[in-house]
PDB file of C-alpha atoms and ligand atoms in Angstrom:
ATOM      1  CA  UNK A   1     122.025  94.838 120.196  1.00  0.00           C
ATOM      2  CA  UNK A   2     122.336  96.478 117.680  1.00  0.00           C
ATOM      3  CA  UNK A   3     120.014  95.675 114.331  1.00  0.00           C
ATOM      4  CA  UNK A   4     120.979  93.547 111.584  1.00  0.00           C
ATOM      5  CA  UNK A   5     120.483  96.282 109.073  1.00  0.00           C
ATOM      6  CA  UNK A   6     122.488  99.780 111.868  1.00  0.00           C
ATOM      7  CA  UNK A   7     123.643 102.388 109.538  1.00  0.00           C
ATOM      8  CA  UNK A   8     121.953 101.003 106.264  1.00  0.00           C
ATOM      9  CA  UNK A   9     119.032 102.168 104.235  1.00  0.00           C
ATOM     10  CA  UNK A  10     116.985 100.898 102.441  1.00  0.00           C
ATOM     11  CA  UNK A  11     114.120 101.491  99.692  1.00  0.00           C
ATOM     12  CA  UNK A  12     111.404  99.137  99.316  1.00  0.00           C
ATOM     13  CA  UNK A  13     109.204  99.284  96.562  1.00  0.00           C
ATOM     14  CA  UNK A  14     105.205  98.113  97.381  1.00  0.00           C
ATOM     15  CA  UNK A  15     105.648  99.186 100.518  1.00  0.00           C
ATOM     16  CA  UNK A  16     101.865  99.610 100.451  1.00  0.00           C
ATOM     17  CA  UNK A  17     100.364  96.352 101.104  1.00  0.00           C
ATOM     18  CA  UNK A  18     101.483  93.060 101.971  1.00  0.00           C
ATOM     19  CA  UNK A  19     105.495  91.849 102.194  1.00  0.00           C
ATOM     20  CA  UNK A  20     106.883  94.890 101.120  1.00  0.00           C
ATOM     21  CA  UNK A  21     104.650  96.775 104.227  1.00  0.00           C
ATOM     22  CA  UNK A  22     105.850  94.175 106.628  1.00  0.00           C
ATOM     23  CA  UNK A  23     109.347  94.235 105.276  1.00  0.00           C
ATOM     24  CA  UNK A  24     109.602  97.820 106.099  1.00  0.00           C
ATOM     25  CA  UNK A  25     108.639  97.649 110.218  1.00  0.00           C
ATOM     26  CA  UNK A  26     111.326  94.872 110.032  1.00  0.00           C
ATOM     27  CA  UNK A  27     114.486  96.639 108.180  1.00  0.00           C
ATOM     28  CA  UNK A  28     112.971  99.471 110.425  1.00  0.00           C
ATOM     29  CA  UNK A  29     113.253  97.311 113.876  1.00  0.00           C
ATOM     30  CA  UNK A  30     116.822  96.916 112.817  1.00  0.00           C
ATOM     31  CA  UNK A  31     118.256 100.150 112.383  1.00  0.00           C
ATOM     32  CA  UNK A  32     117.485 100.607 108.787  1.00  0.00           C
ATOM     33  CA  UNK A  33     116.325 103.836 107.273  1.00  0.00           C
ATOM     34  CA  UNK A  34     113.496 103.114 104.844  1.00  0.00           C
ATOM     35  CA  UNK A  35     112.303 105.228 102.302  1.00  0.00           C
ATOM     36  CA  UNK A  36     108.763 103.267 101.024  1.00  0.00           C
ATOM     37  CA  UNK A  37     107.825 103.400  97.415  1.00  0.00           C
ATOM     38  CA  UNK A  38     104.146 103.312  95.987  1.00  0.00           C
ATOM     39  CA  UNK A  39     102.512 103.909  93.749  1.00  0.00           C
ATOM     40  CA  UNK A  40      99.704 104.524  95.731  1.00  0.00           C
ATOM     41  CA  UNK A  41     100.273 107.585  98.021  1.00  0.00           C
ATOM     42  CA  UNK A  42      98.418 107.406 100.662  1.00  0.00           C
ATOM     43  CA  UNK A  43      99.299 103.723 101.746  1.00  0.00           C
ATOM     44  CA  UNK A  44     102.941 104.504 101.331  1.00  0.00           C
ATOM     45  CA  UNK A  45     102.153 107.864 102.908  1.00  0.00           C
ATOM     46  CA  UNK A  46     100.388 105.438 106.150  1.00  0.00           C
ATOM     47  CA  UNK A  47     102.932 102.720 105.870  1.00  0.00           C
ATOM     48  CA  UNK A  48     105.974 105.360 106.800  1.00  0.00           C
ATOM     49  CA  UNK A  49     103.337 106.883 109.517  1.00  0.00           C
ATOM     50  CA  UNK A  50     103.476 103.465 111.440  1.00  0.00           C
ATOM     51  CA  UNK A  51     107.037 102.427 110.763  1.00  0.00           C
ATOM     52  CA  UNK A  52     108.400 106.088 112.252  1.00  0.00           C
ATOM     53  CA  UNK A  53     105.991 105.156 115.095  1.00  0.00           C
ATOM     54  CA  UNK A  54     107.221 101.917 116.215  1.00  0.00           C
ATOM     55  CA  UNK A  55     110.474 102.390 115.378  1.00  0.00           C
ATOM     56  CA  UNK A  56     111.099 106.327 116.292  1.00  0.00           C
ATOM     57  CA  UNK A  57     115.215 106.012 116.500  1.00  0.00           C
ATOM     58  CA  UNK A  58     114.734 106.095 112.055  1.00  0.00           C
ATOM     59  CA  UNK A  59     113.767 108.079 109.489  1.00  0.00           C
ATOM     60  CA  UNK A  60     111.162 106.669 107.527  1.00  0.00           C
ATOM     61  CA  UNK A  61     109.509 108.535 103.838  1.00  0.00           C
ATOM     62  CA  UNK A  62     107.276 108.059 101.728  1.00  0.00           C
ATOM     63  CA  UNK A  63     107.282 108.132  97.869  1.00  0.00           C
ATOM     64  CA  UNK A  64     105.754 107.532  95.204  1.00  0.00           C
ATOM     65  CA  UNK A  65     106.114 106.106  92.089  1.00  0.00           C
ATOM     66  CA  UNK A  66     104.995 103.496  89.644  1.00  0.00           C
ATOM     67  CA  UNK A  67     108.183 101.307  88.885  1.00  0.00           C
ATOM     68  CA  UNK A  68     107.084 101.175  85.143  1.00  0.00           C
ATOM     69  CA  UNK A  69     108.056 104.187  84.747  1.00  0.00           C
ATOM     70  CA  UNK A  70     112.158 104.631  84.793  1.00  0.00           C
ATOM     71  CA  UNK A  71     112.518 108.533  85.654  1.00  0.00           C
ATOM     72  CA  UNK A  72     110.109 107.627  88.641  1.00  0.00           C
ATOM     73  CA  UNK A  73     112.312 104.777  89.642  1.00  0.00           C
ATOM     74  CA  UNK A  74     115.234 107.001  89.665  1.00  0.00           C
ATOM     75  CA  UNK A  75     113.097 109.825  91.464  1.00  0.00           C
ATOM     76  CA  UNK A  76     112.630 107.843  94.731  1.00  0.00           C
ATOM     77  CA  UNK A  77     116.628 106.596  93.949  1.00  0.00           C
ATOM     78  CA  UNK A  78     117.688 109.738  94.071  1.00  0.00           C
ATOM     79  CA  UNK A  79     115.325 110.826  96.893  1.00  0.00           C
ATOM     80  CA  UNK A  80     116.695 107.274  99.190  1.00  0.00           C
ATOM     81  CA  UNK A  81     120.610 109.108  98.909  1.00  0.00           C
ATOM     82  CA  UNK A  82     118.966 112.642  98.695  1.00  0.00           C
ATOM     83  CA  UNK A  83     117.505 111.329 102.543  1.00  0.00           C
ATOM     84  CA  UNK A  84     119.879 109.269 104.032  1.00  0.00           C
ATOM     85  CA  UNK A  85     123.071 109.282 102.190  1.00  0.00           C
ATOM     86  CA  UNK A  86     123.064 106.264 100.834  1.00  0.00           C
ATOM     87  CA  UNK A  87     121.586 102.977  99.219  1.00  0.00           C
ATOM     88  CA  UNK A  88     122.288  99.245 100.914  1.00  0.00           C
ATOM     89  CA  UNK A  89     119.522  97.884  99.996  1.00  0.00           C
ATOM     90  CA  UNK A  90     116.918  98.062  97.623  1.00  0.00           C
ATOM     91  CA  UNK A  91     113.723  95.466  97.466  1.00  0.00           C
ATOM     92  CA  UNK A  92     112.463  95.734  93.971  1.00  0.00           C
ATOM     93  CA  UNK A  93     109.000  93.786  95.932  1.00  0.00           C
ATOM     94  CA  UNK A  94     106.033  95.925  93.778  1.00  0.00           C
ATOM     95  CA  UNK A  95     104.013  92.937  91.590  1.00  0.00           C
ATOM     96  CA  UNK A  96     100.344  93.065  90.140  1.00  0.00           C
ATOM     97  CA  UNK A  97      98.950  89.892  89.412  1.00  0.00           C
ATOM     98  CA  UNK A  98      95.560  90.108  87.488  1.00  0.00           C
ATOM     99  CA  UNK A  99      92.442  88.692  89.342  1.00  0.00           C
ATOM    100  CA  UNK A 100      91.065  86.661  86.499  1.00  0.00           C
ATOM    101  CA  UNK A 101      92.538  83.089  85.210  1.00  0.00           C
ATOM    102  CA  UNK A 102      94.759  84.469  82.135  1.00  0.00           C
ATOM    103  CA  UNK A 103      96.369  81.125  79.832  1.00  0.00           C
ATOM    104  CA  UNK A 104      97.726  81.254  76.156  1.00  0.00           C
ATOM    105  CA  UNK A 105      94.388  81.487  74.809  1.00  0.00           C
ATOM    106  CA  UNK A 106      92.579  83.745  76.547  1.00  0.00           C
ATOM    107  CA  UNK A 107      95.533  86.569  78.086  1.00  0.00           C
ATOM    108  CA  UNK A 108      94.794  89.680  76.658  1.00  0.00           C
ATOM    109  CA  UNK A 109      98.304  91.387  75.167  1.00  0.00           C
ATOM    110  CA  UNK A 110      97.619  94.392  77.790  1.00  0.00           C
ATOM    111  CA  UNK A 111      96.930  92.533  80.346  1.00  0.00           C
ATOM    112  CA  UNK A 112     100.645  90.836  79.066  1.00  0.00           C
ATOM    113  CA  UNK A 113     102.196  94.831  78.463  1.00  0.00           C
ATOM    114  CA  UNK A 114     100.980  96.040  82.030  1.00  0.00           C
ATOM    115  CA  UNK A 115     101.985  92.468  83.786  1.00  0.00           C
ATOM    116  CA  UNK A 116     105.084  92.486  82.155  1.00  0.00           C
ATOM    117  CA  UNK A 117     105.841  96.389  82.870  1.00  0.00           C
ATOM    118  CA  UNK A 118     105.392  96.261  86.282  1.00  0.00           C
ATOM    119  CA  UNK A 119     107.033  92.942  87.075  1.00  0.00           C
ATOM    120  CA  UNK A 120     109.873  92.903  85.063  1.00  0.00           C
ATOM    121  CA  UNK A 121     110.749  95.817  83.801  1.00  0.00           C
ATOM    122  CA  UNK A 122     110.274  97.155  86.913  1.00  0.00           C
ATOM    123  CA  UNK A 123     112.485  95.324  88.552  1.00  0.00           C
ATOM    124  CA  UNK A 124     114.700  96.119  85.442  1.00  0.00           C
ATOM    125  CA  UNK A 125     114.655  99.706  86.159  1.00  0.00           C
ATOM    126  CA  UNK A 126     115.259  99.162  90.295  1.00  0.00           C
ATOM    127  CA  UNK A 127     118.083  97.180  89.916  1.00  0.00           C
ATOM    128  CA  UNK A 128     119.850  99.651  87.302  1.00  0.00           C
ATOM    129  CA  UNK A 129     119.468 102.924  89.815  1.00  0.00           C
ATOM    130  CA  UNK A 130     120.411 101.131  92.704  1.00  0.00           C
ATOM    131  CA  UNK A 131     123.493  99.672  90.800  1.00  0.00           C
ATOM    132  CA  UNK A 132     124.480 103.252  89.805  1.00  0.00           C
ATOM    133  CA  UNK A 133     123.913 104.398  92.996  1.00  0.00           C
ATOM    134  CA  UNK A 134     125.530 100.996  95.081  1.00  0.00           C
ATOM    135  CA  UNK A 135     128.509 101.783  93.645  1.00  0.00           C
ATOM    136  CA  UNK A 136     128.717 105.010  94.706  1.00  0.00           C
ATOM    137  CA  UNK A 137     128.605 104.178  98.140  1.00  0.00           C
ATOM    138  CA  UNK A 138     132.311 104.593 100.079  1.00  0.00           C
ATOM    139  CA  UNK A 139     133.665 101.434 101.981  1.00  0.00           C
ATOM    140  CA  UNK A 140     133.313 101.278 105.579  1.00  0.00           C
ATOM    141  CA  UNK A 141     135.215  99.505 107.195  1.00  0.00           C
ATOM    142  CA  UNK A 142     134.328 101.429 110.911  1.00  0.00           C
ATOM    143  CA  UNK A 143     130.582 100.894 111.022  1.00  0.00           C
ATOM    144  CA  UNK A 144     131.436  97.344 109.293  1.00  0.00           C
ATOM    145  CA  UNK A 145     129.992  97.920 105.612  1.00  0.00           C
ATOM    146  CA  UNK A 146     131.360  94.469 103.767  1.00  0.00           C
ATOM    147  CA  UNK A 147     129.077  95.542 101.335  1.00  0.00           C
ATOM    148  CA  UNK A 148     128.412  97.640  98.100  1.00  0.00           C
ATOM    149  CA  UNK A 149     125.211  96.739  98.783  1.00  0.00           C
ATOM    150  CA  UNK A 150     122.345  93.870  98.454  1.00  0.00           C
ATOM    151  CA  UNK A 151     119.282  94.204  95.587  1.00  0.00           C
ATOM    152  CA  UNK A 152     116.284  91.706  96.333  1.00  0.00           C
ATOM    153  CA  UNK A 153     113.939  90.988  93.636  1.00  0.00           C
ATOM    154  CA  UNK A 154     110.629  89.622  94.471  1.00  0.00           C
ATOM    155  CA  UNK A 155     109.780  86.931  92.251  1.00  0.00           C
ATOM    156  CA  UNK A 156     107.394  83.994  93.297  1.00  0.00           C
ATOM    157  CA  UNK A 157     106.983  79.668  93.207  1.00  0.00           C
ATOM    158  CA  UNK A 158     105.555  80.011  90.110  1.00  0.00           C
ATOM    159  CA  UNK A 159     108.652  80.996  88.838  1.00  0.00           C
ATOM    160  CA  UNK A 160     109.430  77.456  89.133  1.00  0.00           C
ATOM    161  CA  UNK A 161     106.879  75.200  88.959  1.00  0.00           C
ATOM    162  CA  UNK A 162     103.495  77.484  87.008  1.00  0.00           C
ATOM    163  CA  UNK A 163     100.149  77.566  88.154  1.00  0.00           C
ATOM    164  CA  UNK A 164      97.268  74.981  88.018  1.00  0.00           C
ATOM    165  CA  UNK A 165      94.957  77.952  88.022  1.00  0.00           C
ATOM    166  CA  UNK A 166      96.687  79.715  85.061  1.00  0.00           C
ATOM    167  CA  UNK A 167      98.760  83.234  85.789  1.00  0.00           C
ATOM    168  CA  UNK A 168     100.764  82.972  82.008  1.00  0.00           C
ATOM    169  CA  UNK A 169     102.126  86.849  82.002  1.00  0.00           C
ATOM    170  CA  UNK A 170     102.467  86.292  85.722  1.00  0.00           C
ATOM    171  CA  UNK A 171     104.323  83.605  85.607  1.00  0.00           C
ATOM    172  CA  UNK A 172     106.775  84.897  82.976  1.00  0.00           C
ATOM    173  CA  UNK A 173     107.679  87.710  84.701  1.00  0.00           C
ATOM    174  CA  UNK A 174     108.195  86.129  87.571  1.00  0.00           C
ATOM    175  CA  UNK A 175     110.450  83.042  85.622  1.00  0.00           C
ATOM    176  CA  UNK A 176     112.562  86.485  84.203  1.00  0.00           C
ATOM    177  CA  UNK A 177     112.675  88.190  86.974  1.00  0.00           C
ATOM    178  CA  UNK A 178     115.127  84.370  88.625  1.00  0.00           C
ATOM    179  CA  UNK A 179     117.089  84.661  84.895  1.00  0.00           C
ATOM    180  CA  UNK A 180     117.628  88.563  84.971  1.00  0.00           C
ATOM    181  CA  UNK A 181     118.204  88.128  88.648  1.00  0.00           C
ATOM    182  CA  UNK A 182     120.880  85.137  88.453  1.00  0.00           C
ATOM    183  CA  UNK A 183     122.603  87.416  85.537  1.00  0.00           C
ATOM    184  CA  UNK A 184     122.974  90.330  87.463  1.00  0.00           C
ATOM    185  CA  UNK A 185     124.746  88.844  90.316  1.00  0.00           C
ATOM    186  CA  UNK A 186     126.784  87.611  88.145  1.00  0.00           C
ATOM    187  CA  UNK A 187     128.075  91.001  86.603  1.00  0.00           C
ATOM    188  CA  UNK A 188     128.766  93.235  89.629  1.00  0.00           C
ATOM    189  CA  UNK A 189     129.628  90.678  91.775  1.00  0.00           C
ATOM    190  CA  UNK A 190     132.958  91.927  91.731  1.00  0.00           C
ATOM    191  CA  UNK A 191     131.924  95.734  92.456  1.00  0.00           C
ATOM    192  CA  UNK A 192     130.737  94.288  96.092  1.00  0.00           C
ATOM    193  CA  UNK A 193     126.422  94.039  94.768  1.00  0.00           C
ATOM    194  CA  UNK A 194     124.626  91.193  95.911  1.00  0.00           C
ATOM    195  CA  UNK A 195     121.833  90.807  94.455  1.00  0.00           C
ATOM    196  CA  UNK A 196     118.768  87.605  95.015  1.00  0.00           C
ATOM    197  CA  UNK A 197     115.267  86.505  94.164  1.00  0.00           C
ATOM    198  CA  UNK A 198     113.189  85.654  96.695  1.00  0.00           C
ATOM    199  CA  UNK A 199     110.615  83.339  95.704  1.00  0.00           C
ATOM    200  CA  UNK A 200     107.017  83.549  98.368  1.00  0.00           C
ATOM    201  CA  UNK A 201     105.204  80.613  98.090  1.00  0.00           C
ATOM    202  CA  UNK A 202     100.897  81.984  98.509  1.00  0.00           C
ATOM    203  CA  UNK A 203     100.481  84.155 100.843  1.00  0.00           C
ATOM    204  CA  UNK A 204      97.315  85.603 102.870  1.00  0.00           C
ATOM    205  CA  UNK A 205      97.933  88.977 101.314  1.00  0.00           C
ATOM    206  CA  UNK A 206      95.589  91.486  99.045  1.00  0.00           C
ATOM    207  CA  UNK A 207      97.631  90.471  95.641  1.00  0.00           C
ATOM    208  CA  UNK A 208      96.267  85.963  96.553  1.00  0.00           C
ATOM    209  CA  UNK A 209      92.946  87.066  98.066  1.00  0.00           C
ATOM    210  CA  UNK A 210      91.671  89.358  95.282  1.00  0.00           C
ATOM    211  CA  UNK A 211      92.626  86.042  92.558  1.00  0.00           C
ATOM    212  CA  UNK A 212      91.276  83.312  94.783  1.00  0.00           C
ATOM    213  CA  UNK A 213      88.042  85.430  96.142  1.00  0.00           C
ATOM    214  CA  UNK A 214      85.661  82.511  97.089  1.00  0.00           C
ATOM    215  CA  UNK A 215      86.166  80.588 100.136  1.00  0.00           C
ATOM    216  CA  UNK A 216      85.981  77.372  97.767  1.00  0.00           C
ATOM    217  CA  UNK A 217      88.694  78.488  95.151  1.00  0.00           C
ATOM    218  CA  UNK A 218      90.812  79.526  98.315  1.00  0.00           C
ATOM    219  CA  UNK A 219      89.929  75.539  99.785  1.00  0.00           C
ATOM    220  CA  UNK A 220      90.812  74.157  97.088  1.00  0.00           C
ATOM    221  CA  UNK A 221      94.834  76.312  97.063  1.00  0.00           C
ATOM    222  CA  UNK A 222      94.893  75.089 100.708  1.00  0.00           C
ATOM    223  CA  UNK A 223      95.061  71.090  99.715  1.00  0.00           C
ATOM    224  CA  UNK A 224      98.270  71.813  97.726  1.00  0.00           C
ATOM    225  CA  UNK A 225     100.344  73.240 100.787  1.00  0.00           C
ATOM    226  CA  UNK A 226     101.769  71.239 102.434  1.00  0.00           C
ATOM    227  CA  UNK A 227     101.742  73.100 105.586  1.00  0.00           C
ATOM    228  CA  UNK A 228      97.839  73.093 104.993  1.00  0.00           C
ATOM    229  CA  UNK A 229      98.034  76.538 105.403  1.00  0.00           C
ATOM    230  CA  UNK A 230      98.437  80.213 102.749  1.00  0.00           C
ATOM    231  CA  UNK A 231     102.021  82.227 104.444  1.00  0.00           C
ATOM    232  CA  UNK A 232     102.084  85.846 106.395  1.00  0.00           C
ATOM    233  CA  UNK A 233     103.774  88.983 104.431  1.00  0.00           C
ATOM    234  CA  UNK A 234     105.762  89.262 107.630  1.00  0.00           C
ATOM    235  CA  UNK A 235     107.333  85.557 106.964  1.00  0.00           C
ATOM    236  CA  UNK A 236     108.330  86.455 103.791  1.00  0.00           C
ATOM    237  CA  UNK A 237     110.017  90.071 105.194  1.00  0.00           C
ATOM    238  CA  UNK A 238     112.163  87.670 107.506  1.00  0.00           C
ATOM    239  CA  UNK A 239     113.387  86.068 104.350  1.00  0.00           C
ATOM    240  CA  UNK A 240     114.190  89.592 102.870  1.00  0.00           C
ATOM    241  CA  UNK A 241     115.993  90.675 105.720  1.00  0.00           C
ATOM    242  CA  UNK A 242     118.444  88.036 105.812  1.00  0.00           C
ATOM    243  CA  UNK A 243     119.004  88.483 102.443  1.00  0.00           C
ATOM    244  CA  UNK A 244     119.272  92.500 103.064  1.00  0.00           C
ATOM    245  CA  UNK A 245     122.048  92.465 106.179  1.00  0.00           C
ATOM    246  CA  UNK A 246     125.712  91.150 106.028  1.00  0.00           C
ATOM    247  CA  UNK A 247     124.367  87.645 107.207  1.00  0.00           C
ATOM    248  CA  UNK A 248     123.849  86.387 103.830  1.00  0.00           C
ATOM    249  CA  UNK A 249     127.359  88.023 102.623  1.00  0.00           C
ATOM    250  CA  UNK A 250     127.917  85.177 100.659  1.00  0.00           C
ATOM    251  CA  UNK A 251     125.267  84.928  98.769  1.00  0.00           C
ATOM    252  CA  UNK A 252     124.501  85.845  95.245  1.00  0.00           C
ATOM    253  CA  UNK A 253     122.304  85.328  92.359  1.00  0.00           C
ATOM    254  CA  UNK A 254     119.745  82.733  94.649  1.00  0.00           C
ATOM    255  CA  UNK A 255     116.604  81.623  94.713  1.00  0.00           C
ATOM    256  CA  UNK A 256     115.351  82.030  97.857  1.00  0.00           C
ATOM    257  CA  UNK A 257     112.572  79.960  98.665  1.00  0.00           C
ATOM    258  CA  UNK A 258     109.565  81.113 101.411  1.00  0.00           C
ATOM    259  CA  UNK A 259     107.061  78.869 100.530  1.00  0.00           C
ATOM    260  CA  UNK A 260     105.791  75.936 103.246  1.00  0.00           C
ATOM    261  CA  UNK A 261     107.799  73.338 101.017  1.00  0.00           C
ATOM    262  CA  UNK A 262     105.610  74.078  98.054  1.00  0.00           C
ATOM    263  CA  UNK A 263     107.825  74.065  94.735  1.00  0.00           C
ATOM    264  CA  UNK A 264     109.743  70.964  96.621  1.00  0.00           C
ATOM    265  CA  UNK A 265     106.662  68.418  96.579  1.00  0.00           C
TER     266      UNK A 265
HETATM  267  P1  LIG B   1      99.868  93.611  97.854  1.00  0.00           P
HETATM  268  O1  LIG B   1      98.647  93.392  96.981  1.00  0.00           O
HETATM  269  O2  LIG B   1      99.772  93.188  99.035  1.00  0.00           O
HETATM  270  O3  LIG B   1     101.169  95.124  97.595  1.00  0.00           O
HETATM  271  C1  LIG B   1     101.456  94.868  96.934  1.00  0.00           C
HETATM  272  C2  LIG B   1     102.130  96.912  96.600  1.00  0.00           C
HETATM  273  O4  LIG B   1     102.718  96.707  95.353  1.00  0.00           O
HETATM  274  C3  LIG B   1     100.715  97.399  96.558  1.00  0.00           C
HETATM  275  O5  LIG B   1     100.802  98.500  97.610  1.00  0.00           O
HETATM  276  C4  LIG B   1     100.425  98.300  95.616  1.00  0.00           C
HETATM  277  O6  LIG B   1     100.035  99.725  95.526  1.00  0.00           O
HETATM  278  C5  LIG B   1     102.136  97.991  94.793  1.00  0.00           C
HETATM  279  N1  LIG B   1     101.650  98.418  93.465  1.00  0.00           N
HETATM  280  C6  LIG B   1     101.221  97.859  92.950  1.00  0.00           C
HETATM  281  N2  LIG B   1     101.973  98.775  91.194  1.00  0.00           N
HETATM  282  C7  LIG B   1     103.063  99.179  91.664  1.00  0.00           C
HETATM  283  C8  LIG B   1     103.558 100.169  90.333  1.00  0.00           C
HETATM  284  N3  LIG B   1     103.583  99.521  89.345  1.00  0.00           N
HETATM  285  N4  LIG B   1     104.183 100.773  91.541  1.00  0.00           N
HETATM  286  C9  LIG B   1     104.954 100.947  92.685  1.00  0.00           C
HETATM  287  N5  LIG B   1     103.914 100.104  93.443  1.00  0.00           N
HETATM  288  C10 LIG B   1     102.848  99.724  92.897  1.00  0.00           C
HETATM  289  O7  LIG B   1     101.262  92.086  97.136  1.00  0.00           O
HETATM  290  P2  LIG B   1     102.017  91.549  98.569  1.00  0.00           P
HETATM  291  O8  LIG B   1     101.417  90.223  97.860  1.00  0.00           O
HETATM  292  O9  LIG B   1     102.563  92.177  98.842  1.00  0.00           O
HETATM  293  O10 LIG B   1     103.227  91.422  96.540  1.00  0.00           O
HETATM  294  C11 LIG B   1     104.262  92.203  96.626  1.00  0.00           C
HETATM  295  C12 LIG B   1     105.303  91.197  95.948  1.00  0.00           C
HETATM  296  O11 LIG B   1     105.174  89.518  96.307  1.00  0.00           O
HETATM  297  C13 LIG B   1     104.471  91.082  93.872  1.00  0.00           C
HETATM  298  O12 LIG B   1     105.675  91.106  93.699  1.00  0.00           O
HETATM  299  C14 LIG B   1     103.874  90.490  93.741  1.00  0.00           C
HETATM  300  O13 LIG B   1     104.278  89.737  93.121  1.00  0.00           O
HETATM  301  C15 LIG B   1     104.948  88.726  94.920  1.00  0.00           C
HETATM  302  N6  LIG B   1     104.666  86.985  95.802  1.00  0.00           N
HETATM  303  C16 LIG B   1     103.160  87.837  96.124  1.00  0.00           C
HETATM  304  C17 LIG B   1     102.821  86.395  96.156  1.00  0.00           C
HETATM  305  C18 LIG B   1     101.006  86.367  97.581  1.00  0.00           C
HETATM  306  O14 LIG B   1     100.037  84.994  97.057  1.00  0.00           O
HETATM  307  N7  LIG B   1     100.271  87.302  97.795  1.00  0.00           N
HETATM  308  C19 LIG B   1     103.073  84.797  95.867  1.00  0.00           C
HETATM  309  C20 LIG B   1     104.179  85.066  95.053  1.00  0.00           C
HETATM  310  C21 LIG B   1     105.156  86.716  95.338  1.00  0.00           C
END
């Protein structure tokens, strides 16, 4: 049976760890060529080697880019098109969270600016250059490619409900990702370019575990999780695969929640 991303190519940011790494492995297993983009080149290269080992039939390459820098994001998209001939899936997933409580009274301006630059501006650049690349995709009915492309932006459950352990800049940046994605989805719908956000719940990845850095803090968070456990990065990757593939061909502008029920409490 052909993979759900057969003949497609994908660019994933933050692909050196967590959600990005699991998505690269899964997308490749489903037949996509993948460009693994990360500010940490060594991590991206390690991840690309793993993808190549597990899915030898597809192309996997690493690329260093800081998503907060427009020229670097453009270069990454150009590289994907140069390697694979087209870009079908853009997963704007890289993100950062300051590993300390940040509220309206104590957040430093430099933390606010850095968080916005990576989590929000980085997603804007990714959308901008992916849209330009996807517009150039030829229609290819023979290969069953029905859409110009799928763009997935990683937001967070905090964009919907906030966090009692405050991360002001992070929460604001993720809320803005949802709003920006909805607007871009409307603007580009007639071009066959779909844009959706994915909203992960709390996960067992370095990003959150660096913040919840004691057993006590983790236990306190676990009490509030309906399923009584943190999510795994692969569980988010499976949601991203659905949004990336033609299985979600009539979905655009959604906030796709993969959060173990947290935001429904
Ligand atoms: P992670 O820390 O495991 O991986 C993040 C990756 O992004 C790292 O490889 C890092 O090097 C890369 N990165 C950081 N800044 C970058 C930059 N400027 N340019 C390019 N790459 C950069 O984190 P994760 O948990 O996999 O998080 C992925 C996304 O999911 C983030 O957007 C995060 O905000 C979001 N998210 C995570 C959780 C969670 O609980 N972990 C919950 C909701 C949303």
